[in-house]
Tab-separated table of C-alpha atoms in Angstrom:
chain	number	residue	atom	x	y	z
A	986	MET	CA	66.713	88.711	-47.955
A	987	GLN	CA	69.301	91.199	-49.218
A	988	PRO	CA	72.943	89.964	-49.158
A	989	GLN	CA	74.015	93.180	-47.432
A	990	THR	CA	71.563	92.471	-44.615
A	991	VAL	CA	73.152	89.081	-43.989
A	992	GLU	CA	76.579	90.697	-44.076
A	993	THR	CA	75.496	93.361	-41.568
A	994	ILE	CA	74.198	90.771	-39.147
A	995	THR	CA	77.321	88.612	-39.526
A	996	SER	CA	79.451	91.665	-38.872
A	997	LEU	CA	77.537	92.558	-35.704
A	998	ILE	CA	78.005	88.984	-34.437
A	999	GLN	CA	81.746	89.063	-35.095
A	1000	GLU	CA	82.094	92.433	-33.373
A	1001	GLY	CA	80.070	91.261	-30.366
A	1002	GLU	CA	77.475	94.001	-30.834
A	1003	PHE	CA	74.686	91.794	-29.489
A	1004	PHE	CA	72.533	94.621	-28.124
A	1005	LYS	CA	72.394	96.298	-31.554
A	1006	LEU	CA	71.758	92.948	-33.185
A	1007	LYS	CA	68.896	92.184	-30.794
A	1008	GLN	CA	67.238	95.487	-31.646
A	1009	LEU	CA	67.737	94.904	-35.383
A	1010	LEU	CA	66.245	91.392	-35.310
A	1011	ARG	CA	62.982	92.662	-33.808
A	1012	ASP	CA	62.152	94.343	-37.132
A	1013	PHE	CA	62.225	91.131	-39.161
A	1014	GLN	CA	59.286	88.885	-39.977
A	1015	PRO	CA	59.521	85.218	-38.869
A	1016	SER	CA	59.872	84.010	-42.458
A	1017	GLU	CA	62.740	86.470	-43.040
A	1018	LEU	CA	64.493	85.294	-39.884
A	1019	VAL	CA	64.199	81.690	-41.046
A	1020	SER	CA	65.941	82.638	-44.299
A	1021	LEU	CA	68.570	84.510	-42.332
A	1022	ILE	CA	69.229	81.584	-39.986
A	1023	GLU	CA	69.469	79.150	-42.879
A	1024	ALA	CA	72.052	81.410	-44.545
A	1025	GLU	CA	74.345	81.510	-41.492
A	1026	GLU	CA	76.788	79.005	-40.037
A	1027	GLU	CA	75.808	76.913	-37.014
A	1028	ARG	CA	77.466	79.197	-34.445
A	1029	GLU	CA	75.802	82.316	-35.868
A	1030	GLN	CA	72.446	80.505	-36.089
A	1031	LEU	CA	72.468	79.767	-32.365
A	1032	ILE	CA	73.473	83.328	-31.465
A	1033	ILE	CA	70.684	84.827	-33.568
A	1034	PHE	CA	68.093	82.480	-32.151
A	1035	ARG	CA	69.151	83.173	-28.537
A	1036	LEU	CA	68.682	86.920	-29.071
A	1037	LEU	CA	65.080	86.632	-30.301
A	1038	PRO	CA	62.237	87.471	-27.880
A	1039	LEU	CA	60.167	84.464	-26.833
A	1040	LYS	CA	57.122	85.037	-29.051
A	1041	LEU	CA	59.234	85.726	-32.142
A	1042	ALA	CA	61.570	82.804	-31.366
A	1043	THR	CA	58.571	80.486	-31.100
A	1044	GLU	CA	57.200	81.607	-34.479
A	1045	VAL	CA	60.620	81.171	-36.100
A	1046	PHE	CA	61.071	77.752	-34.514
A	1047	GLU	CA	57.737	76.577	-35.923
A	1048	TYR	CA	58.901	77.603	-39.427
A	1049	LEU	CA	62.094	75.530	-39.246
A	1050	ASP	CA	62.173	71.986	-40.601
A	1051	LEU	CA	62.394	69.102	-38.124
A	1052	GLU	CA	66.125	68.531	-38.571
A	1053	GLU	CA	66.916	72.159	-37.742
A	1054	GLN	CA	64.542	72.089	-34.779
A	1055	ARG	CA	66.377	69.035	-33.474
A	1056	HIS	CA	69.677	70.922	-33.893
A	1057	PHE	CA	68.433	73.799	-31.739
A	1058	LEU	CA	67.087	71.400	-29.095
A	1059	ASP	CA	70.507	69.784	-28.841
A	1060	ASN	CA	72.459	73.023	-28.553
A	1061	LEU	CA	70.349	75.629	-26.777
A	1062	ALA	CA	69.848	76.020	-23.036
A	1063	GLN	CA	67.096	73.815	-21.619
A	1064	ASP	CA	65.232	76.761	-20.053
A	1065	LYS	CA	65.123	78.586	-23.391
A	1066	MET	CA	63.787	75.524	-25.223
A	1067	ALA	CA	61.275	74.762	-22.466
A	1068	ASP	CA	59.814	78.247	-22.834
A	1069	ILE	CA	59.629	77.866	-26.624
A	1070	LEU	CA	58.015	74.428	-26.415
A	1071	ASN	CA	55.393	75.772	-24.016
A	1072	GLU	CA	54.614	78.601	-26.447
A	1073	MET	CA	54.434	76.425	-29.571
A	1074	SER	CA	51.089	75.455	-31.045
A	1075	PRO	CA	50.148	71.915	-29.935
A	1076	ASP	CA	50.140	70.432	-33.440
A	1077	ASP	CA	53.594	71.803	-34.312
A	1078	ARG	CA	54.953	70.632	-30.980
A	1079	THR	CA	53.471	67.174	-31.496
A	1080	ALA	CA	54.971	66.906	-34.984
A	1081	LEU	CA	58.383	67.682	-33.483
A	1082	LEU	CA	58.020	65.217	-30.604
A	1083	GLU	CA	56.898	62.421	-32.927
A	1084	PHE	CA	60.070	62.986	-34.940
A	1085	LEU	CA	62.370	62.646	-31.909
A	1086	PRO	CA	63.588	59.476	-30.135
A	1087	ALA	CA	61.400	58.317	-27.240
A	1088	ASN	CA	63.984	59.056	-24.542
A	1089	PHE	CA	64.411	62.614	-25.851
A	1090	VAL	CA	60.621	63.057	-25.921
A	1091	ALA	CA	60.387	62.038	-22.262
A	1092	GLU	CA	62.863	64.774	-21.301
A	1093	LEU	CA	61.083	67.420	-23.365
A	1094	VAL	CA	57.620	66.532	-22.054
A	1095	GLN	CA	58.975	66.898	-18.539
A	1096	SER	CA	59.939	70.511	-19.314
A	1097	LEU	CA	56.382	71.480	-20.296
A	1098	SER	CA	53.869	73.117	-18.002
A	1099	GLU	CA	51.210	70.828	-16.546
A	1100	GLU	CA	48.507	72.130	-18.895
A	1101	GLU	CA	50.676	71.907	-22.015
A	1102	ARG	CA	51.937	68.483	-20.960
A	1103	LYS	CA	48.377	67.175	-20.803
A	1104	VAL	CA	47.592	68.522	-24.281
A	1105	THR	CA	50.845	67.155	-25.674
A	1106	LEU	CA	50.267	63.662	-24.317
A	1107	GLN	CA	46.812	63.659	-25.874
A	1108	LEU	CA	48.139	64.748	-29.253
A	1109	LEU	CA	51.040	62.317	-29.233
A	1110	GLY	CA	48.562	59.682	-30.299
A	1111	TYR	CA	47.948	57.895	-27.007
A	1112	PRO	CA	44.407	56.463	-27.040
A	1113	GLU	CA	41.882	58.229	-24.845
A	1114	ASP	CA	41.680	55.408	-22.269
A	1115	SER	CA	45.365	54.461	-22.383
A	1116	VAL	CA	47.995	54.646	-19.671
A	1117	GLY	CA	49.792	57.306	-21.723
A	1118	ARG	CA	47.043	59.796	-20.852
A	1119	LEU	CA	47.664	59.248	-17.116
A	1120	MET	CA	51.437	59.270	-16.852
A	1121	THR	CA	53.577	62.045	-15.456
A	1122	PRO	CA	57.253	62.537	-16.378
A	1123	ASP	CA	58.071	63.674	-12.816
A	1124	TYR	CA	60.140	60.784	-11.434
A	1125	ILE	CA	63.677	59.993	-10.292
A	1126	ALA	CA	65.789	57.974	-12.741
A	1127	ILE	CA	69.282	56.790	-11.736
A	1128	ARG	CA	72.127	54.753	-13.251
A	1129	GLU	CA	73.374	51.377	-12.074
A	1130	ASN	CA	76.991	52.516	-11.680
A	1131	TRP	CA	76.098	55.296	-9.216
A	1132	THR	CA	76.906	54.943	-5.530
A	1133	VAL	CA	74.210	55.146	-2.873
A	1134	GLN	CA	75.651	58.492	-1.791
A	1135	GLN	CA	75.364	59.831	-5.345
A	1136	VAL	CA	71.757	58.707	-5.478
A	1137	LEU	CA	70.908	60.443	-2.207
A	1138	ASP	CA	72.643	63.630	-3.338
A	1139	TYR	CA	70.726	63.482	-6.623
A	1140	ILE	CA	67.441	63.079	-4.746
A	1141	ARG	CA	68.196	66.104	-2.580
A	1142	GLN	CA	68.858	68.147	-5.692
A	1143	HIS	CA	66.031	66.954	-7.941
A	1144	GLY	CA	63.522	65.200	-5.685
A	1145	GLY	CA	61.375	68.286	-5.221
A	1146	GLN	CA	59.990	67.933	-8.755
A	1147	SER	CA	59.252	64.207	-8.452
A	1148	GLU	CA	55.674	62.985	-8.132
A	1149	THR	CA	56.762	60.355	-5.594
A	1150	LEU	CA	60.020	59.279	-3.964
A	1151	SER	CA	58.878	55.874	-2.780
A	1152	MET	CA	60.433	54.175	-5.821
A	1153	LEU	CA	63.514	55.008	-7.903
A	1154	TYR	CA	63.953	53.792	-11.477
A	1155	VAL	CA	67.207	52.496	-12.928
A	1156	THR	CA	67.762	53.174	-16.635
A	1157	ASP	CA	70.623	52.463	-19.013
A	1158	ALA	CA	72.411	54.990	-21.236
A	1159	HIS	CA	69.552	54.819	-23.773
A	1160	GLY	CA	66.808	55.418	-21.211
A	1161	VAL	CA	65.646	51.792	-21.131
A	1162	LEU	CA	64.181	50.757	-17.785
A	1163	ILE	CA	66.196	47.937	-16.217
A	1164	ASP	CA	64.964	47.928	-12.605
A	1165	ASP	CA	63.033	49.737	-9.892
A	1166	ILE	CA	64.235	49.987	-6.309
A	1167	ARG	CA	62.408	51.159	-3.187
A	1168	ILE	CA	63.857	54.223	-1.485
A	1169	ARG	CA	64.215	52.311	1.792
A	1170	GLU	CA	66.880	50.139	0.160
A	1171	PHE	CA	69.079	53.212	-0.313
A	1172	LEU	CA	68.401	54.521	3.165
A	1173	LEU	CA	69.583	51.232	4.681
A	1174	ALA	CA	72.551	50.627	2.351
A	1175	ALA	CA	76.153	51.740	2.860
A	1176	PRO	CA	76.957	55.083	1.131
A	1177	ALA	CA	79.747	53.466	-0.906
A	1178	ALA	CA	77.554	50.636	-2.252
A	1179	ARG	CA	76.639	50.715	-5.947
A	1180	VAL	CA	73.137	50.766	-7.347
A	1181	ARG	CA	73.861	47.511	-9.184
A	1182	ASP	CA	74.432	45.847	-5.797
A	1183	LEU	CA	70.811	46.563	-4.860
A	1184	MET	CA	69.290	45.462	-8.166
A	1185	ASP	CA	67.425	42.214	-8.763
A	1186	ARG	CA	66.161	43.192	-12.273
A	1187	ARG	CA	62.643	42.155	-11.356
A	1188	PHE	CA	60.097	44.907	-11.807
A	1189	VAL	CA	56.524	45.588	-12.852
A	1190	GLN	CA	55.838	48.026	-15.677
A	1191	LEU	CA	53.012	49.432	-17.763
A	1192	THR	CA	53.142	50.149	-21.473
A	1193	VAL	CA	52.138	53.538	-22.805
A	1194	ALA	CA	49.281	52.179	-24.978
A	1195	GLN	CA	47.941	49.813	-22.317
A	1196	ASP	CA	44.290	50.140	-21.330
A	1197	GLN	CA	43.647	51.996	-18.083
A	1198	GLU	CA	41.465	49.187	-16.727
A	1199	GLU	CA	44.365	46.760	-17.141
A	1200	ALA	CA	46.533	49.201	-15.195
A	1201	ILE	CA	43.997	49.195	-12.363
A	1202	ASP	CA	44.228	45.400	-12.127
A	1203	ILE	CA	48.043	45.506	-12.176
A	1204	PHE	CA	48.101	48.056	-9.354
A	1205	ARG	CA	45.730	45.928	-7.296
A	1206	ARG	CA	47.781	42.760	-7.784
A	1207	ASN	CA	51.152	44.362	-7.012
A	1208	ASP	CA	50.289	46.754	-4.173
A	1209	ARG	CA	52.349	49.689	-5.537
A	1210	ASN	CA	52.053	53.445	-5.031
A	1211	ALA	CA	53.440	54.072	-8.521
A	1212	LEU	CA	54.354	52.075	-11.618
A	1213	PRO	CA	56.715	52.978	-14.485
A	1214	VAL	CA	55.390	53.497	-18.012
A	1215	VAL	CA	57.574	52.396	-20.928
A	1216	SER	CA	57.440	52.576	-24.715
A	1217	ASP	CA	57.363	49.523	-26.981
A	1218	GLN	CA	61.181	49.649	-26.923
A	1219	GLY	CA	61.260	49.601	-23.112
A	1220	ILE	CA	62.269	53.258	-22.755
A	1221	LEU	CA	61.012	54.842	-19.532
A	1222	LEU	CA	58.566	57.627	-20.429
A	1223	GLY	CA	56.905	58.374	-17.103
A	1224	ILE	CA	55.089	56.941	-14.116
A	1225	VAL	CA	51.481	56.477	-13.078
A	1226	THR	CA	50.667	57.017	-9.410
A	1227	ILE	CA	47.993	55.404	-7.291
A	1228	ASP	CA	45.986	58.635	-6.942
A	1229	ASP	CA	45.501	58.750	-10.730
A	1230	ILE	CA	44.433	55.111	-10.718
A	1231	LEU	CA	41.966	55.678	-7.877
A	1232	SER	CA	40.498	58.595	-9.812
A	1233	ILE	CA	40.020	56.412	-12.901
A	1234	ARG	CA	38.562	53.631	-10.745
A	1235	GLU	CA	36.055	56.103	-9.314
A	1236	GLN	CA	35.078	57.261	-12.786
A	1237	GLU	CA	34.658	53.676	-14.003
A	1238	ASP	CA	32.536	52.728	-10.977
A	1239	THR	CA	30.418	55.854	-11.397
A	1240	GLU	CA	29.782	55.076	-15.064
A	1241	ASP	CA	28.851	51.484	-14.233
A	1242	MET	CA	26.426	52.592	-11.520
A	1243	GLN	CA	24.777	55.082	-13.861
A	1244	LYS	CA	24.454	52.488	-16.609
A	1245	LEU	CA	23.084	49.929	-14.165
A	1246	GLY	CA	20.388	52.447	-13.319
A	1247	GLY	CA	19.291	52.571	-16.948
A	1248	SER	CA	20.988	55.813	-18.001
A	1249	GLU	CA	23.911	56.823	-20.173
A	1250	ALA	CA	27.058	57.724	-18.239
A	1251	LEU	CA	27.161	61.415	-17.289
A	1252	ASP	CA	30.164	63.391	-18.536
A	1253	GLU	CA	30.092	65.934	-15.719
A	1254	PRO	CA	28.678	66.310	-12.178
A	1255	TYR	CA	24.912	65.940	-11.872
A	1256	LEU	CA	24.198	69.463	-10.575
A	1257	THR	CA	26.331	71.198	-13.216
A	1258	MET	CA	25.083	69.251	-16.234
A	1259	PRO	CA	22.632	71.214	-18.432
A	1260	LEU	CA	19.065	70.006	-17.982
A	1261	LEU	CA	18.615	69.353	-21.702
A	1262	THR	CA	21.723	67.131	-21.732
A	1263	LEU	CA	20.503	65.322	-18.618
A	1264	VAL	CA	17.167	64.618	-20.304
A	1265	GLN	CA	18.940	63.336	-23.422
A	1266	LYS	CA	21.125	61.016	-21.343
A	1267	ARG	CA	18.096	59.475	-19.630
A	1268	ALA	CA	15.466	59.568	-22.357
A	1269	GLY	CA	17.070	57.022	-24.680
A	1270	TRP	CA	17.043	54.160	-22.224
A	1271	LEU	CA	13.597	55.076	-20.908
A	1272	VAL	CA	12.171	54.872	-24.427
A	1273	VAL	CA	13.855	51.509	-25.018
A	1274	LEU	CA	12.562	50.168	-21.707
A	1275	PHE	CA	9.091	51.542	-22.411
A	1276	LEU	CA	8.986	49.790	-25.773
A	1277	GLY	CA	10.115	46.633	-24.022
A	1278	GLU	CA	7.310	46.917	-21.498
A	1279	LEU	CA	4.840	47.189	-24.393
A	1280	LEU	CA	5.694	43.548	-25.054
A	1281	THR	CA	4.383	42.843	-21.563
A	1282	ALA	CA	1.031	44.284	-22.605
A	1283	SER	CA	1.158	42.171	-25.778
A	1284	ALA	CA	1.786	39.037	-23.731
A	1285	MET	CA	-1.208	39.771	-21.484
A	1286	GLN	CA	-3.350	40.476	-24.551
A	1287	PHE	CA	-2.348	37.099	-25.983
A	1288	PHE	CA	-3.677	35.392	-22.841
A	1289	GLU	CA	-6.724	37.652	-22.584
A	1290	GLY	CA	-9.153	34.765	-22.969
A	1291	GLU	CA	-7.635	32.843	-20.055
A	1292	LEU	CA	-7.623	35.979	-17.898
A	1293	GLN	CA	-11.365	36.503	-18.507
A	1294	LYS	CA	-12.030	32.939	-17.401
A	1295	ALA	CA	-9.788	33.109	-14.314
A	1296	ILE	CA	-9.649	36.718	-13.212
A	1297	VAL	CA	-7.968	35.548	-10.017
A	1298	LEU	CA	-4.730	35.090	-11.994
A	1299	MET	CA	-4.525	38.852	-12.525
A	1300	GLN	CA	-4.002	39.417	-8.793
A	1301	PHE	CA	-0.597	37.762	-8.947
A	1302	VAL	CA	0.789	39.440	-12.083
A	1303	PRO	CA	2.604	42.214	-10.110
A	1304	LEU	CA	4.053	39.519	-7.842
A	1305	ILE	CA	5.273	37.483	-10.796
A	1306	ILE	CA	6.760	40.483	-12.626
A	1307	SER	CA	8.579	41.911	-9.618
A	1308	SER	CA	10.059	38.573	-8.529
A	1309	GLY	CA	11.558	37.806	-11.931
A	1310	GLY	CA	12.888	41.334	-12.396
A	1311	ASN	CA	14.395	41.435	-8.913
A	1312	SER	CA	16.219	38.139	-9.327
A	1313	GLY	CA	17.571	39.228	-12.716
A	1314	SER	CA	18.734	42.595	-11.351
A	1315	GLN	CA	20.465	40.875	-8.445
A	1316	ALA	CA	22.347	38.523	-10.748
A	1317	THR	CA	23.334	41.314	-13.155
A	1318	SER	CA	24.735	43.507	-10.389
A	1319	LEU	CA	26.697	40.656	-8.813
A	1320	ILE	CA	28.175	39.440	-12.100
A	1321	ILE	CA	29.178	42.886	-13.369
A	1322	ARG	CA	30.921	43.693	-10.095
A	1323	ALA	CA	32.680	40.314	-10.027
A	1324	MET	CA	33.885	40.875	-13.588
A	1325	ALA	CA	35.178	44.333	-12.663
A	1326	LEU	CA	37.182	42.813	-9.808
A	1327	GLY	CA	38.585	40.080	-12.040
A	1328	GLU	CA	37.085	37.278	-9.958
A	1329	PHE	CA	36.565	35.089	-13.031
A	1330	THR	CA	37.217	35.089	-16.776
A	1331	LEU	CA	34.880	34.667	-19.734
A	1332	GLY	CA	36.207	31.140	-20.132
A	1333	GLU	CA	34.630	30.275	-16.784
A	1334	TRP	CA	31.104	31.149	-17.897
A	1335	TRP	CA	29.983	27.579	-17.313
A	1336	ARG	CA	30.881	27.897	-13.627
A	1337	VAL	CA	28.716	30.993	-13.401
A	1338	LEU	CA	25.898	29.191	-15.230
A	1339	ARG	CA	26.075	26.210	-12.886
A	1340	ARG	CA	26.023	28.376	-9.769
A	1341	GLU	CA	23.099	30.463	-11.039
A	1342	ILE	CA	21.070	27.363	-11.901
A	1343	ILE	CA	21.468	26.077	-8.357
A	1344	THR	CA	20.974	29.512	-6.802
A	1345	GLY	CA	18.002	30.333	-9.035
A	1346	LEU	CA	16.260	27.044	-8.163
A	1347	ALA	CA	16.850	27.583	-4.440
A	1348	LEU	CA	15.597	31.165	-4.531
A	1349	GLY	CA	12.640	30.152	-6.697
A	1350	LEU	CA	11.649	27.398	-4.262
A	1351	ILE	CA	11.844	29.825	-1.348
A	1352	LEU	CA	9.619	32.381	-3.087
A	1353	GLY	CA	7.338	29.645	-4.432
A	1354	LEU	CA	6.755	28.299	-0.920
A	1355	VAL	CA	6.142	31.814	0.375
A	1356	GLY	CA	3.640	32.460	-2.437
A	1357	PHE	CA	1.862	29.140	-1.878
A	1358	GLY	CA	1.707	29.794	1.866
A	1359	ARG	CA	0.351	33.299	1.385
A	1360	ILE	CA	-2.555	32.019	-0.761
A	1361	ALA	CA	-3.271	29.178	1.673
A	1362	ILE	CA	-3.367	31.514	4.700
A	1363	TRP	CA	-5.595	34.074	2.951
A	1364	GLN	CA	-7.918	31.277	1.811
A	1365	ALA	CA	-8.198	30.026	5.386
A	1366	ILE	CA	-9.027	33.506	6.694
A	1367	THR	CA	-11.265	34.599	3.822
A	1368	PRO	CA	-12.079	32.038	1.103
A	1369	ILE	CA	-11.600	34.401	-1.828
A	1370	TYR	CA	-9.833	32.050	-4.234
A	1371	GLY	CA	-12.696	29.577	-4.652
A	1372	PRO	CA	-12.724	25.768	-4.519
A	1373	HIS	CA	-9.647	25.444	-6.728
A	1374	TRP	CA	-7.455	27.619	-4.535
A	1375	ALA	CA	-4.867	24.832	-4.149
A	1376	LEU	CA	-4.328	24.669	-7.916
A	1377	VAL	CA	-4.032	28.475	-8.044
A	1378	ALA	CA	-1.454	28.378	-5.234
A	1379	LEU	CA	0.442	25.589	-6.974
A	1380	THR	CA	0.400	27.566	-10.231
A	1381	VAL	CA	1.864	30.616	-8.532
A	1382	GLY	CA	4.474	28.543	-6.667
A	1383	ILE	CA	5.700	26.636	-9.723
A	1384	ALA	CA	5.650	29.781	-11.891
A	1385	LEU	CA	7.805	31.575	-9.314
A	1386	VAL	CA	10.388	28.779	-9.414
A	1387	GLY	CA	10.629	29.017	-13.201
A	1388	ILE	CA	10.601	32.807	-13.333
A	1389	VAL	CA	13.240	33.341	-10.638
A	1390	LEU	CA	15.443	30.689	-12.254
A	1391	TRP	CA	15.075	32.340	-15.661
A	1392	GLY	CA	15.731	35.787	-14.177
A	1393	SER	CA	18.934	34.562	-12.528
A	1394	LEU	CA	20.162	32.961	-15.743
A	1395	ALA	CA	19.311	35.976	-17.937
A	1396	GLY	CA	20.816	38.431	-15.475
A	1397	SER	CA	24.082	36.497	-15.190
A	1398	MET	CA	24.608	35.431	-18.801
A	1399	LEU	CA	23.727	38.702	-20.560
A	1400	PRO	CA	26.739	40.651	-19.160
A	1401	LEU	CA	29.030	37.793	-20.191
A	1402	LEU	CA	27.571	37.775	-23.688
A	1403	LEU	CA	28.059	41.530	-24.066
A	1404	LYS	CA	31.649	41.227	-22.833
A	1405	LYS	CA	32.275	38.478	-25.387
A	1406	LEU	CA	30.953	40.757	-28.130
A	1407	GLY	CA	33.324	43.525	-27.015
A	1408	LEU	CA	30.581	45.691	-25.504
A	1409	ASP	CA	30.320	47.228	-22.046
A	1410	PRO	CA	28.718	44.690	-19.654
A	1411	ALA	CA	27.183	47.537	-17.648
A	1412	THR	CA	24.976	48.190	-20.681
A	1413	SER	CA	22.933	45.168	-19.585
A	1414	SER	CA	21.516	47.400	-16.886
A	1415	ALA	CA	19.250	46.115	-14.168
A	1416	PRO	CA	16.173	47.846	-15.696
A	1417	PHE	CA	16.924	46.267	-19.081
A	1418	VAL	CA	17.174	42.791	-17.576
A	1419	ALA	CA	14.041	43.444	-15.516
A	1420	THR	CA	12.105	44.404	-18.651
A	1421	LEU	CA	13.299	41.289	-20.462
A	1422	VAL	CA	12.301	39.054	-17.562
A	1423	ASP	CA	8.915	40.789	-17.191
A	1424	VAL	CA	7.826	39.721	-20.657
A	1425	THR	CA	9.153	36.175	-20.463
A	1426	GLY	CA	7.913	35.865	-16.873
A	1427	LEU	CA	4.334	36.447	-17.925
A	1428	ILE	CA	4.678	33.830	-20.639
A	1429	ILE	CA	6.010	31.316	-18.078
A	1430	TYR	CA	3.226	32.197	-15.603
A	1431	PHE	CA	0.349	31.828	-18.044
A	1432	SER	CA	1.846	28.685	-19.600
A	1433	VAL	CA	1.975	27.034	-16.165
A	1434	ALA	CA	-1.603	28.180	-15.533
A	1435	LEU	CA	-2.798	26.593	-18.791
A	1436	LEU	CA	-1.206	23.276	-17.831
A	1437	LEU	CA	-2.479	23.135	-14.245
A	1438	LEU	CA	-5.848	24.880	-14.479
A	1439	ARG	CA	-7.129	23.404	-17.747
A	1440	GLY	CA	-10.472	21.736	-17.108
A	1441	THR	CA	-11.044	23.610	-13.850
A	1442	LEU	CA	-10.757	27.413	-14.020
A	1443	LEU	CA	-9.661	27.392	-17.666
């Protein structure tokens, strides 16, 4: 930039000819304005920047180094900087915010529009399923030396922008959260009382990188409408409200239900998802389950000789398969839901195993008796099972006990194993467990038949 140009601009500033200066600045390129700003003193820099139209000011701001950007943030009007931050490209804005202290970032994020705030929080490095993606900077923060009357006046002035007024958050001079206080405490306290008089310094908080599922559990245990979100240094960055948590809970439950049905989780509503995508989501698991069921055919082929000798055994194959699969699906659904509700930990797997052994035996005995009784009644009405009907009935009854027990154990232990391996327990969907139990159920059934019917039907 020509020295005379700098002199002309400096002269216009000194003479107060801001209208002429504003018109002159419009003719410069952003890179030229950066050079001009860097050549001026601090006072002149701020004046020049204030006179730039929004689009040009945003382009110039993006050219400045981080130290100079911080200088403008400290010295320019908040409305002006909020407009510039909203206009900045997300990556440049993120680079600036990562450079700034956490308490300053919280203030700047609050000045962004809702759409830009969402993008900024994503780009700030918060993991996709972290609390940082859920938080809003719209809250009421107060100081411990304020009076109750000051707090109420502050709420009247700024409460309209807050996400919720049920809880107020006390921070120190550095923005560190030191307490949270319910609004009712201020409504019942004397106007002259100090905030510190109402504090007990006991509060529940979330960290910005914390997993969203952990946040759901914390909300459930503490019965709160909102919880504060802090950085690793304890600085208050925002809050998460119960409506956001309920939305995440709904998404998690929906994904689990879809996975339990033997499908990948859908990323959008069923009726709006493209048909090709819907087919892709469902085809993978169907192919896996189909290949698994081929093992069922292999198991029956292995026992083909026994089936030819005792064709009566074939009549009960659907009964055997469905009973084992149903018991496994029941156990899987119950265990996955109990895990989601935090009713037990992985360290208590032995308690689950013990309960399923007892439950599986009881359920197996019930179905075994029903199966034995069904064969006995049909034999009495129409003797279709031959002279060895009692052994056939006993085979079916004992096989049902073993198969239902195995189904219960497989259905309950597989989700725990997947959780231990760091995988999603819902992946052990009911159809997957049913397929697994189908194959092993046939092996149990024909093995019992070989033991009991050898020398008679076999």
